[in-house]
Amino acid sequence: MKQKDNVDLICDIAELAGLFERSSSLEDFLKTATSIIAWHMKAAVCSIYLYDENNDDLVLRATQGLETAAVGQVRLKLGEGITGLALKELRPICEGRGSRNSSFKYIPGILEEKFEAFLAVPILRGLSKVGVLVVQDTQPHYFDEHDVKALRAIAGQLATTIENANLLMSVHAEAVVPPSAPAPLPRFIKGTGISSGVACGKATVTNEIDLEALRAAEGQMAPRTLQDFQRALQETENQLTTLQNALDEELSDVASLIFSAHLLMLKDSSFTGEIEDQINQGVSPAKAISQVLHKYIKLFAKSANPRLREKVLDLKDLGHRLLLNVMAHDGDQADYGNRLIVARELLPSELLKLAVQRAAGLVLLSGGVTSHIAILARSLQIPGVVVDVAPSQLDALEDRELLIDAGQGTLYIEPDSDIRETYAPLLEAEPDARPEVADQTRSADGTRVYLLANINLLSDVSRALQMKAEGVGLYRSELPFIVRDNFPSEEEQFRIYHRLVQRMAGRPVTLRTLDIGGDKMLSYASPQHEANPFLGLRAIRYSLRNRDTFEQQLRAMLRAGAAAPIRIMFPLISSLDDYLHACEVVQGCQLALQREGMPHSAQPELGVMIELPSAVELIDELCQAADFICIGTNDLVQYLLAVDRTNEKIADLYTPYHPAVLRALYRVIDAAERHGIEVSICGDAATDAQMIPFLIGCGLRTFSVDPAEIPEVQSIIQRCNIEKARKRARRALRMSRISEIEAFWRGD
Ligand code: PEP
Ligand code: MG
């Protein structure tokens, strides 16, 4: 029988800190700790796995009960086996019968099948991962809740000690854990898609553009001269100007002077002069370019100014172009044509540059993706996936053949012939193949429903018109602000809004005022260092605190409304006060425009985005005050459920199928109907196959979605019977559990 004197156990383990001082090394300390814990818990096995930040995995570092040869050899990915899962989900996992659990990982000869009972507890320091403490036993159901408590206490104690031990050892410059080569990359990674489409091609790892490797290639070529460098300089300038012109034409709203940093560097005589000086002193052109660029990259990277730091990728990009041009005559090689870009993180302006340089797809690391990268990737129609790969593994992807399926969120590394064959029809499909869309949308029983488009870039308008969108339900005005280095002027904004209104030719256009903050930061003006940016100075709050910016934007919108009716909508309204305050600013702008004799919209409809629980509570008052409302479910779900919409670790908790979300949606739609004002929905829930019939059943008749989604949404609505949808919505609204709603949607 096991003695469960856990109080004693905790006291003993508290002495482990002293034990470390008596140990000759961290390994020695860990080994002794595992023996003490195994002894006190009367467990057959006790092991300590430590988290390797570089490889983002766990390494078995000490064990009592398993083969010693396994130490340093067994590596588990986060989520792999019960041990990996405990660290991934940051919770203790207690299994009575490990052999029946699909997460149980057997490693023959090491983690023997004979151990049935399994208890794994993550070792954490605050939120940072330190490792996992595991006990195992042959007797099924051997560990109980007292053991879980005790092991958690020990893990808490060990975390501090291990961290201290690591610090001490680093002071003595001793390698605590022998450096290990990055874990080999798997052939397949399941991630998250940020757009749609499939792409296949060789990888370019952008954040790591290796100027050295490029320069090294020079050794195998005929020697280059000063004239070659000057030719490369001219060629680079021509290429960049051509790219800029193409951008100005296709993406005039966001692309203004996007290559300006590149072009300025080329014109900076101290930069080019330094390269020329080195060449004159006998340094080869490629080496000179690479040396001078490295110097500038270092300078920029160290700068205290975040805007300069952001230019590092521009510099690498420029270096890449210059080096390729100095070595080759084919300018096209400098483009990313048909290559898949792999990046740790990406700024929206960088994505635009890559798009115009014909990148075929994107692979990003989790943590480096803001919602605007996803929005831009969708608008630029670049397939993109986010994967959980350790930063140290990125290099290994350079030049490897990749295939991504953005819809599924999957990445194949060097896909075999079976995978290629499966994807061949999709890869060869005409990008412009247009699905059939009806001019008007009606439900199966003939009720009229309106499908509007969400527009992020002006280039989305042609897709919206192709898909027969009946108007713009949401124009996200922030992209031109986010992509540039400073605020677009009133005039520039006017041109963008005017163009949008003109191209929609009389169809309703809803312009949303600036929604920055949260994860959509402006490098030049966002509030810096907020502890909780999603609860901070975001959207309308930012606009109301920055009156000049707000007024300039409103004036530009009102002026664009001179020729055709526009609607203005405010994001993240939390109170009637917010809304009325925003309306006063609009009126002030109208008066000023009138005084100046500037043509403008005299009666724009003003609307509220319902994205906050407080707005749901005040829905009657808001419906009385506003001309229309629009439900932003992306944020409403986030704020109702307190689940960060950008945090993949809790993505499973982010669901519109939550009874609180369904009831809030019904309350809002019902209130709008009672007050006789228009209500629409513009978040991603508007494209969800289960949510569409529910929303129709609640009485919603206007959906605003990404243009590419219109055919699918239309066909779901066409199959929907209003009376049936109403009954199903009523049933769903009576449900109290997420699982019940999910089972109901599935038809169980
Ligand atoms: C929303 O919150 O649902 C919405 C459409 O706005 P955004 O995604 O731009 O925050
Ligand atoms: Mg929103």
GROMACS .gro file of C-alpha atoms in nm, residues 35 76-77 118 172 237 254 368 462 469 480 487-488 511 518 539 567 600 626 733:
model
   20
   35SER     CA    1   1.488   0.940  -0.656
   76LEU     CA    2   0.879   1.487  -2.699
   77LYS     CA    3   0.708   1.762  -2.891
  118PHE     CA    4   0.065   0.806  -1.524
  172HIS     CA    5   3.023   2.972  -1.426
  237GLU     CA    6   1.641   5.093  -5.911
  254VAL     CA    7  -0.222   5.106  -4.948
  368GLY     CA    8   0.395   3.647  -3.554
  462SER     CA    9  -1.374   4.396  -5.842
  469ALA     CA   10  -2.238   4.182  -5.379
  480PRO     CA   11  -0.407   5.231  -4.555
  487PHE     CA   12  -0.118   5.897  -4.130
  488PRO     CA   13  -0.266   5.927  -4.476
  511LEU     CA   14  -1.739   5.294  -4.410
  518GLY     CA   15  -0.563   4.550  -3.005
  539ALA     CA   16  -1.101   5.167  -3.224
  567ARG     CA   17  -2.305   5.514  -4.419
  600HIS     CA   18  -2.024   6.659  -4.870
  626ALA     CA   19  -2.857   5.478  -3.435
  733LEU     CA   20  -3.166   2.922  -2.781
   0.00000   0.00000   0.00000
